[in-house]
Short mmCIF file of C-alpha atoms and ligand atoms in Angstrom, two decimals:
data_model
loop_
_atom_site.label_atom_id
_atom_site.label_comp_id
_atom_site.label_asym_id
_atom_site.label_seq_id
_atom_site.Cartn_x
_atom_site.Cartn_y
_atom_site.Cartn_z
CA UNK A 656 -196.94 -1.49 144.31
CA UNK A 657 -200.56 -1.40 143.86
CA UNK A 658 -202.10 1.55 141.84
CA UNK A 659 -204.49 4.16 143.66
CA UNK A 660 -207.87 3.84 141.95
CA UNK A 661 -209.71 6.79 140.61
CA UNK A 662 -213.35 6.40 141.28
CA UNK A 663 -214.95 7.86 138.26
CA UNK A 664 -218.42 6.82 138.87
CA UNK A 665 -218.20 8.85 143.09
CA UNK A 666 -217.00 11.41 141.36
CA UNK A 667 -219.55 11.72 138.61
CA UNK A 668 -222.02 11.58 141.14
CA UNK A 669 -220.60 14.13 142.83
CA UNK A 670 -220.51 16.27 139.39
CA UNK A 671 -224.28 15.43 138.89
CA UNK A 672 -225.30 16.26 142.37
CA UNK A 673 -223.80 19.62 142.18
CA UNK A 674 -225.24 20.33 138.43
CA UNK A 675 -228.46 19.05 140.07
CA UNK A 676 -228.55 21.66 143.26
CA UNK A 677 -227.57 24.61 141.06
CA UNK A 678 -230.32 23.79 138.75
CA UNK A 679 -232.95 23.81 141.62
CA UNK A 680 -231.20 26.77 142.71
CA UNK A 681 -232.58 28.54 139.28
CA UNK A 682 -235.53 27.19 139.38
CA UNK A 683 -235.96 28.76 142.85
CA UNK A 684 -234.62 31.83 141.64
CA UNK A 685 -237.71 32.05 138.95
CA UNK A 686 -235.16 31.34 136.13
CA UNK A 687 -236.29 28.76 132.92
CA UNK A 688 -235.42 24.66 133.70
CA UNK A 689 -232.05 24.18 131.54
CA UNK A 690 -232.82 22.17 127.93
CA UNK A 691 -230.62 19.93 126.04
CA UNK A 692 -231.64 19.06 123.05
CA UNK A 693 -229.80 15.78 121.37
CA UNK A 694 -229.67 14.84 117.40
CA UNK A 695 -229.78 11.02 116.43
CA UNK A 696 -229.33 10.40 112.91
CA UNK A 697 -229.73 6.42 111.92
CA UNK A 698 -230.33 3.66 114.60
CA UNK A 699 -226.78 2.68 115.40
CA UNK A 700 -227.83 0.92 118.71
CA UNK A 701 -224.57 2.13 120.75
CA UNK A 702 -225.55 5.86 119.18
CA UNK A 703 -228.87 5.18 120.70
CA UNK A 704 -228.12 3.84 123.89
CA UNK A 705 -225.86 6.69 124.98
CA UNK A 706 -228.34 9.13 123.69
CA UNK A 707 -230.99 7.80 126.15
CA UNK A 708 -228.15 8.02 128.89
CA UNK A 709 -227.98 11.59 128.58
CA UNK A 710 -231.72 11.93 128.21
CA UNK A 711 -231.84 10.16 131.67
CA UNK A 712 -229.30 12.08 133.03
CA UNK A 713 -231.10 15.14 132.42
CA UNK A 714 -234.16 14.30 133.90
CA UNK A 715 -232.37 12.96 136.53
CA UNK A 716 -230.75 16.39 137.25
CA UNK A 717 -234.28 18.56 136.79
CA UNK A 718 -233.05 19.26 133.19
CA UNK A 719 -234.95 19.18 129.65
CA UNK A 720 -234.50 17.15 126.89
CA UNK A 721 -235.65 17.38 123.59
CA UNK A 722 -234.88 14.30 121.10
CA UNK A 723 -234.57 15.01 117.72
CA UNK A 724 -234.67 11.32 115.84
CA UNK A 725 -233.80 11.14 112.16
CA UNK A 726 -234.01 8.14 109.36
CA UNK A 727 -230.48 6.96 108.45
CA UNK A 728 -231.50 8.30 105.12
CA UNK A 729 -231.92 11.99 106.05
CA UNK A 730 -230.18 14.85 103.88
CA UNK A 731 -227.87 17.19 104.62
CA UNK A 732 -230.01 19.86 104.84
CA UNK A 733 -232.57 18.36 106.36
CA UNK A 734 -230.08 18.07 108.90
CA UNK A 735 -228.87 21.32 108.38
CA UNK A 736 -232.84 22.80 108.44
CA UNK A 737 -232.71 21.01 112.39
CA UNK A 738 -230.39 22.74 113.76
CA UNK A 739 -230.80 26.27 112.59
CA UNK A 740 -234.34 25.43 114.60
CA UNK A 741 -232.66 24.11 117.39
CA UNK A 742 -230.11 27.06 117.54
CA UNK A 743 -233.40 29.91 117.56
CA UNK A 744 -235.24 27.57 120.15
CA UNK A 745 -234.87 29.41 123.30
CA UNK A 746 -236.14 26.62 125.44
CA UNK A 747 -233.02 24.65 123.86
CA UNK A 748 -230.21 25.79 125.98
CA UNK A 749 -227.23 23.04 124.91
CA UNK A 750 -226.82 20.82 121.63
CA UNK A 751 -225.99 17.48 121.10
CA UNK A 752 -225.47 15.80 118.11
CA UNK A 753 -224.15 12.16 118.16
CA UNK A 754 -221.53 11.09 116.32
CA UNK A 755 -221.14 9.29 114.07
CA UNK A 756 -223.09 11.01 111.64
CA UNK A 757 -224.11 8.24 108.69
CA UNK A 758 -221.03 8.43 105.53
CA UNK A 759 -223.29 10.47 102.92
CA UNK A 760 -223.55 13.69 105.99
CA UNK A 761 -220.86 15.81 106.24
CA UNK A 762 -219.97 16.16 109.82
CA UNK A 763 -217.71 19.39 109.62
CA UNK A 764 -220.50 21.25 108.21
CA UNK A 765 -223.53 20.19 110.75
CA UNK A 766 -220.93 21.06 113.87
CA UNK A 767 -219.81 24.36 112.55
CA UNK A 768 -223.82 25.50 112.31
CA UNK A 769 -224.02 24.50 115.96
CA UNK A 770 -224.62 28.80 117.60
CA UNK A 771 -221.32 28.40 119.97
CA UNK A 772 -223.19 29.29 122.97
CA UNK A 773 -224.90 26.05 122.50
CA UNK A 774 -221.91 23.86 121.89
CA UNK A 775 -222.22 21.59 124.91
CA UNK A 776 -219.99 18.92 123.01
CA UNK A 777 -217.46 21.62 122.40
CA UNK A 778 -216.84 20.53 118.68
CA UNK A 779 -217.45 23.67 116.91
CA UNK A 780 -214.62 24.52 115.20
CA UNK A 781 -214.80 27.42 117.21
CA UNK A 782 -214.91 26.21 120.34
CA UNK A 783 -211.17 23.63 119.19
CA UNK A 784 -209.97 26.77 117.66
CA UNK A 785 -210.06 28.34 121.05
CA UNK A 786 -209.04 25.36 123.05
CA UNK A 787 -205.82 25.16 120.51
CA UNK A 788 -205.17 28.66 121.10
CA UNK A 789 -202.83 30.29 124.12
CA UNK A 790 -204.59 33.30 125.85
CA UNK A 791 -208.03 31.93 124.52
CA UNK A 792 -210.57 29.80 126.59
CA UNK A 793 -213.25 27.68 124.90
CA UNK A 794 -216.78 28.03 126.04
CA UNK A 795 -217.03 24.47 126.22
CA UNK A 796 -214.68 21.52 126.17
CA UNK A 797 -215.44 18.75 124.74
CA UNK A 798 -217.33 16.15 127.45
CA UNK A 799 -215.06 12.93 127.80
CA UNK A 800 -211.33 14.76 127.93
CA UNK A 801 -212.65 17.39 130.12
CA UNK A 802 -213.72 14.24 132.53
CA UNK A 803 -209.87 12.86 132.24
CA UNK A 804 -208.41 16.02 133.32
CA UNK A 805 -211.03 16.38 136.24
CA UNK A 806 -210.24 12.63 137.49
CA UNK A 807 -206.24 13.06 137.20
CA UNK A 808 -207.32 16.66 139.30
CA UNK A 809 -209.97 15.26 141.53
CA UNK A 810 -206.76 12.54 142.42
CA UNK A 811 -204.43 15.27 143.19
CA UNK A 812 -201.91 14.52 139.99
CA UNK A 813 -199.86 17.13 139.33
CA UNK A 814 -200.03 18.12 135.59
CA UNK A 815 -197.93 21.35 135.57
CA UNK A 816 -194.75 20.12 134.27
CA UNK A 817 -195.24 16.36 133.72
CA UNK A 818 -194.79 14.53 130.53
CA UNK A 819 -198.13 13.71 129.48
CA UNK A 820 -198.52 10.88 126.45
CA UNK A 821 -201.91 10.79 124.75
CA UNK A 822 -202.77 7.25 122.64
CA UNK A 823 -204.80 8.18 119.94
CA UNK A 824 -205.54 11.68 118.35
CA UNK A 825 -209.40 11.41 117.63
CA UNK A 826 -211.41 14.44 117.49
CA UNK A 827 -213.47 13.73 120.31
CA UNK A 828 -210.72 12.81 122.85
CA UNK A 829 -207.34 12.21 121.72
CA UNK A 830 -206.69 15.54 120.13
CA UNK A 831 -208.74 17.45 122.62
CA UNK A 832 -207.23 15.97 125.59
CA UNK A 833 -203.55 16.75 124.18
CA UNK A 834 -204.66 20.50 124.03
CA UNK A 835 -206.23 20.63 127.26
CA UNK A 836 -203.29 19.11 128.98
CA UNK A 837 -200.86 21.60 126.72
CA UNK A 838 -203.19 24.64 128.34
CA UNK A 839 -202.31 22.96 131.59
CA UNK A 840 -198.28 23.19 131.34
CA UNK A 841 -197.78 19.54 130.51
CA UNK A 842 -195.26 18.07 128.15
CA UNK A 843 -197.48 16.26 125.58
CA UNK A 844 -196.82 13.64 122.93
CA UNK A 845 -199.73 12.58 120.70
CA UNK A 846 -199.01 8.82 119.75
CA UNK A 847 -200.74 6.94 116.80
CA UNK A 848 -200.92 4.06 114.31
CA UNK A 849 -197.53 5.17 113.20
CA UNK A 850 -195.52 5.95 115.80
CA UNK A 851 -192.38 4.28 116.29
CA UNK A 852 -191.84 2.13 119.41
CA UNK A 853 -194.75 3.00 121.19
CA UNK A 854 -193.63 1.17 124.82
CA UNK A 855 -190.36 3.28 124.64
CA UNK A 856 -192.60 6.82 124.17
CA UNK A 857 -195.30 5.42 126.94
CA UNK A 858 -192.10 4.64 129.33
CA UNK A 859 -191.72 8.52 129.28
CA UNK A 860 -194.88 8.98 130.83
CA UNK A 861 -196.17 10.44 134.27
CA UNK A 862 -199.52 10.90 132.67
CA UNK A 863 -200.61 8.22 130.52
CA UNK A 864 -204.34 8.88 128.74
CA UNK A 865 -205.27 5.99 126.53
CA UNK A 866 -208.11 6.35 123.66
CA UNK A 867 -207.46 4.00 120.59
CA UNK A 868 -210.11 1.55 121.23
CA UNK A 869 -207.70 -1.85 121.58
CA UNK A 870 -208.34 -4.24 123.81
CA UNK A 871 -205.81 -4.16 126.71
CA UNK A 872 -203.31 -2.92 124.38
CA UNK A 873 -201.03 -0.74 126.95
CA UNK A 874 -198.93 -3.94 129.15
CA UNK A 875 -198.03 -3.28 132.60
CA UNK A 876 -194.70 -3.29 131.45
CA UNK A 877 -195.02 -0.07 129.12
CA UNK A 878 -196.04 1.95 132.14
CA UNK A 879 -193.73 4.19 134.33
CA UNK A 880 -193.89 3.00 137.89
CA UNK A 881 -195.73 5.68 139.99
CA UNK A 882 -197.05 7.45 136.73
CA UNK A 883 -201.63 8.42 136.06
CA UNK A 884 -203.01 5.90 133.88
CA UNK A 885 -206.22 7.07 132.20
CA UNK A 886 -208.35 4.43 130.31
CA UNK A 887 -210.78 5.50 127.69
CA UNK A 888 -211.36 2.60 126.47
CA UNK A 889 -214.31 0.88 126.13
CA UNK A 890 -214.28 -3.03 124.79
CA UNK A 891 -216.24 -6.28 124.79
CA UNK A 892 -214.20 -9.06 125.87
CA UNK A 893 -215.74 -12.57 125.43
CA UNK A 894 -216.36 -13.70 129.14
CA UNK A 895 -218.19 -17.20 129.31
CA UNK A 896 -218.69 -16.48 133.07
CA UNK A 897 -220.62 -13.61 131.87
CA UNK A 898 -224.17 -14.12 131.27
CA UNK A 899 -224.45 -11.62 128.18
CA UNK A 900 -220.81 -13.36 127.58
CA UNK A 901 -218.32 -10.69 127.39
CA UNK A 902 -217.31 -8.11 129.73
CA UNK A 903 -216.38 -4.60 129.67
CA UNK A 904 -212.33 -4.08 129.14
CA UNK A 905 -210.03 -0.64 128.49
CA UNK A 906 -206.95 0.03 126.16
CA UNK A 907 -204.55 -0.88 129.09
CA UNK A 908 -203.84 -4.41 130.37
CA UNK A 909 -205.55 -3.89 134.13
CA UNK A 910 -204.09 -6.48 135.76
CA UNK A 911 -200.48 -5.67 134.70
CA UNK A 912 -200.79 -1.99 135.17
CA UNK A 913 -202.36 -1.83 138.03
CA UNK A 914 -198.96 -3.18 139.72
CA UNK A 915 -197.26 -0.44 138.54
CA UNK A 916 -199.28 2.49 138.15
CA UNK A 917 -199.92 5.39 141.07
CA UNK A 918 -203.42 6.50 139.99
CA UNK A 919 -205.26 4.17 137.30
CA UNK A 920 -209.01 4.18 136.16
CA UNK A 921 -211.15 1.07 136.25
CA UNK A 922 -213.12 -0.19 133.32
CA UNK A 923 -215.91 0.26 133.83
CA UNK A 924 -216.43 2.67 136.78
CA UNK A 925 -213.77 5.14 135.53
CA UNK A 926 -213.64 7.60 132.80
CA UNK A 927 -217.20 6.40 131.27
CA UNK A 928 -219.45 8.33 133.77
CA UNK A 929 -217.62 11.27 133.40
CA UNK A 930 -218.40 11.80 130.04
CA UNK A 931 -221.99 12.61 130.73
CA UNK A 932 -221.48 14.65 134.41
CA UNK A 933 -219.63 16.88 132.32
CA UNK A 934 -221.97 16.89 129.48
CA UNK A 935 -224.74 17.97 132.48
CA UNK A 936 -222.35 20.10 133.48
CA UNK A 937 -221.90 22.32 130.02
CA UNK A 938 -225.32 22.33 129.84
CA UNK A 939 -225.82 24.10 133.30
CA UNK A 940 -223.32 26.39 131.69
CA UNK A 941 -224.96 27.13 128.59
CA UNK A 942 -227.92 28.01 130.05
CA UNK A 943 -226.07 30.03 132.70
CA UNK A 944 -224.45 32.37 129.60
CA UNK A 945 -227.50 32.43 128.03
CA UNK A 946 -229.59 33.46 131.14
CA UNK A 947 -227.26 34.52 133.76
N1 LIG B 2142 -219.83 9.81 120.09
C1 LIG B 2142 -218.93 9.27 120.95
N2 LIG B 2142 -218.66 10.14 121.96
C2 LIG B 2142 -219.42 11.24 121.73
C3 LIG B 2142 -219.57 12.47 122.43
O1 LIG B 2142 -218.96 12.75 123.47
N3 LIG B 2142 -220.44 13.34 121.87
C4 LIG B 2142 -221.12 13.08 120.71
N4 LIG B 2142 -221.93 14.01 120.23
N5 LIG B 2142 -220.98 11.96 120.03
C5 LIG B 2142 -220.14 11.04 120.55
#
């Protein structure tokens, strides 16, 4: 059998050209052009490089952006100081601010000032409490699980009852994704650096979202034949054939799953475009609550 693939970069076109037509359609309407404004503390250069994705992306759509860029050496309340501004700027609809923070800035502490109705990234600990909680709804998810559920939807996978298995239990996808597919009615188990015979627990699984950044870890022989393979992944594998010698790999062997698998993402072309789309499209939302 070979695996359906799950276009993510159609799709997130399709995402971007629908955030772009409603945002012409409130500019037509007389309403204020939608503003992001993203934080970038430090000059990590894969920090930087998705920053000035996003910035693109919202020209791109007819959206603001307003970068914020900050020595690695910048205090905590300097950092602090920003985003109380950004928060009573009312051109500044959504806020961004990319992680990692540096070691010396506490994280917890610069998300949790973040106004909620701003929370594009959906990591205010309001926003997870909400997302953890039954009977509540977030006002934003958080960007790249939010794109995994819409591909395994977009595909036509049936979540409602399946047993999902989610590798890795980061903030900004493992655990998120687990609680989104919980609010959906799947079965979930969150796997990790200790779990016990990980190929037995993926076996289980007609969902399969891998985020634990190791190259081509999941083999085609851990994987349930006919089950969803999401890859999150994102690694550099050295590719002499390559002229910047390495290419772009996921957490799951491709080759091997893709003879098993029903649905399975590329890398790249799969979950990594989604992550901005649905970025663009919290932002449309936050200025759609904040200006209706
Ligand atoms: N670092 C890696 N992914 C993300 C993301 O989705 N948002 C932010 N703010 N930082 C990140």
């Amino acid at each position: 059998m070979t695996a359906q693939l799950i276009d993510g970069k159609t799709i997130a076109q399709q995402v971007r050209e629908e955030v772009a037509a409603d945002v012409a359609r409130r500019l037509a309407s007389g309403k204020a052009r939608p503003g992001l404004a993203t934080v970038l503390v430090g000059d990590r250069v894969d920090s930087a490089t998705y920053v000035a994705s996003k910035q693109n992306a919202c020209a791109e759509l007819g959206m603001e952006s307003f970068h914020n860029q900050l020595p690695g050496d910048t205090s905590q309340e300097e950092v602090e100081a920003l985003v109380r501004n950004l928060n009573a700027d009312p051109k500044v609809n959504g806020i961004l601010v990319q992680l990692p923070l540096p070691s010396h800035l506490d994280e917890e502490r610069v998300l949790q000032l973040i106004n909620i109705e701003k929370d594009v990234d959906g990591f205010s600990p309001l926003n997870i409490g909400r997302l953890a909680q039954k009977g509540r709804e977030p006002l934003f998810v958080p960007c790249t699980p939010f794109g995994c559920i819409y591909l395994l939807e977009k595909a036509g996978v049936t979540i409602e009852g399946a047993n999902a298995v989610v590798l890795g239990r980061s903030n900004i996808v493992g655990m998120p994704a687990a609680l989104l597919l919980i609010g959906k009615n799947a079965t979930v188990t969150v796997c990790h650096s200790r779990t016990r015979d990980l190929p037995a627990v993926v076996r289980q699984a007609d969902i399969l979202i891998a985020a634990i950044g190791k190259m081509e870890f999941v083999r085609g022989d851990w994987i349930k034949p006919g089950a969803a393979v999401i890859d999150v992944g994102i690694n550099d594998k050295p590719d002499p054939t390559k002229k910047r010698g390495y290419r772009l790999v996921g957490d799951v062997n491709f080759e091997e799953a893709v003879e098993v698998a029903g649905h399975i993402t590329p890398v790249p072309g799969g979950v990594g475009p989604m992550t901005i789309a649905m970025l663009m499209k919290n932002t449309l939302r936050a200025a759609e609550i904040q200006a209706p």
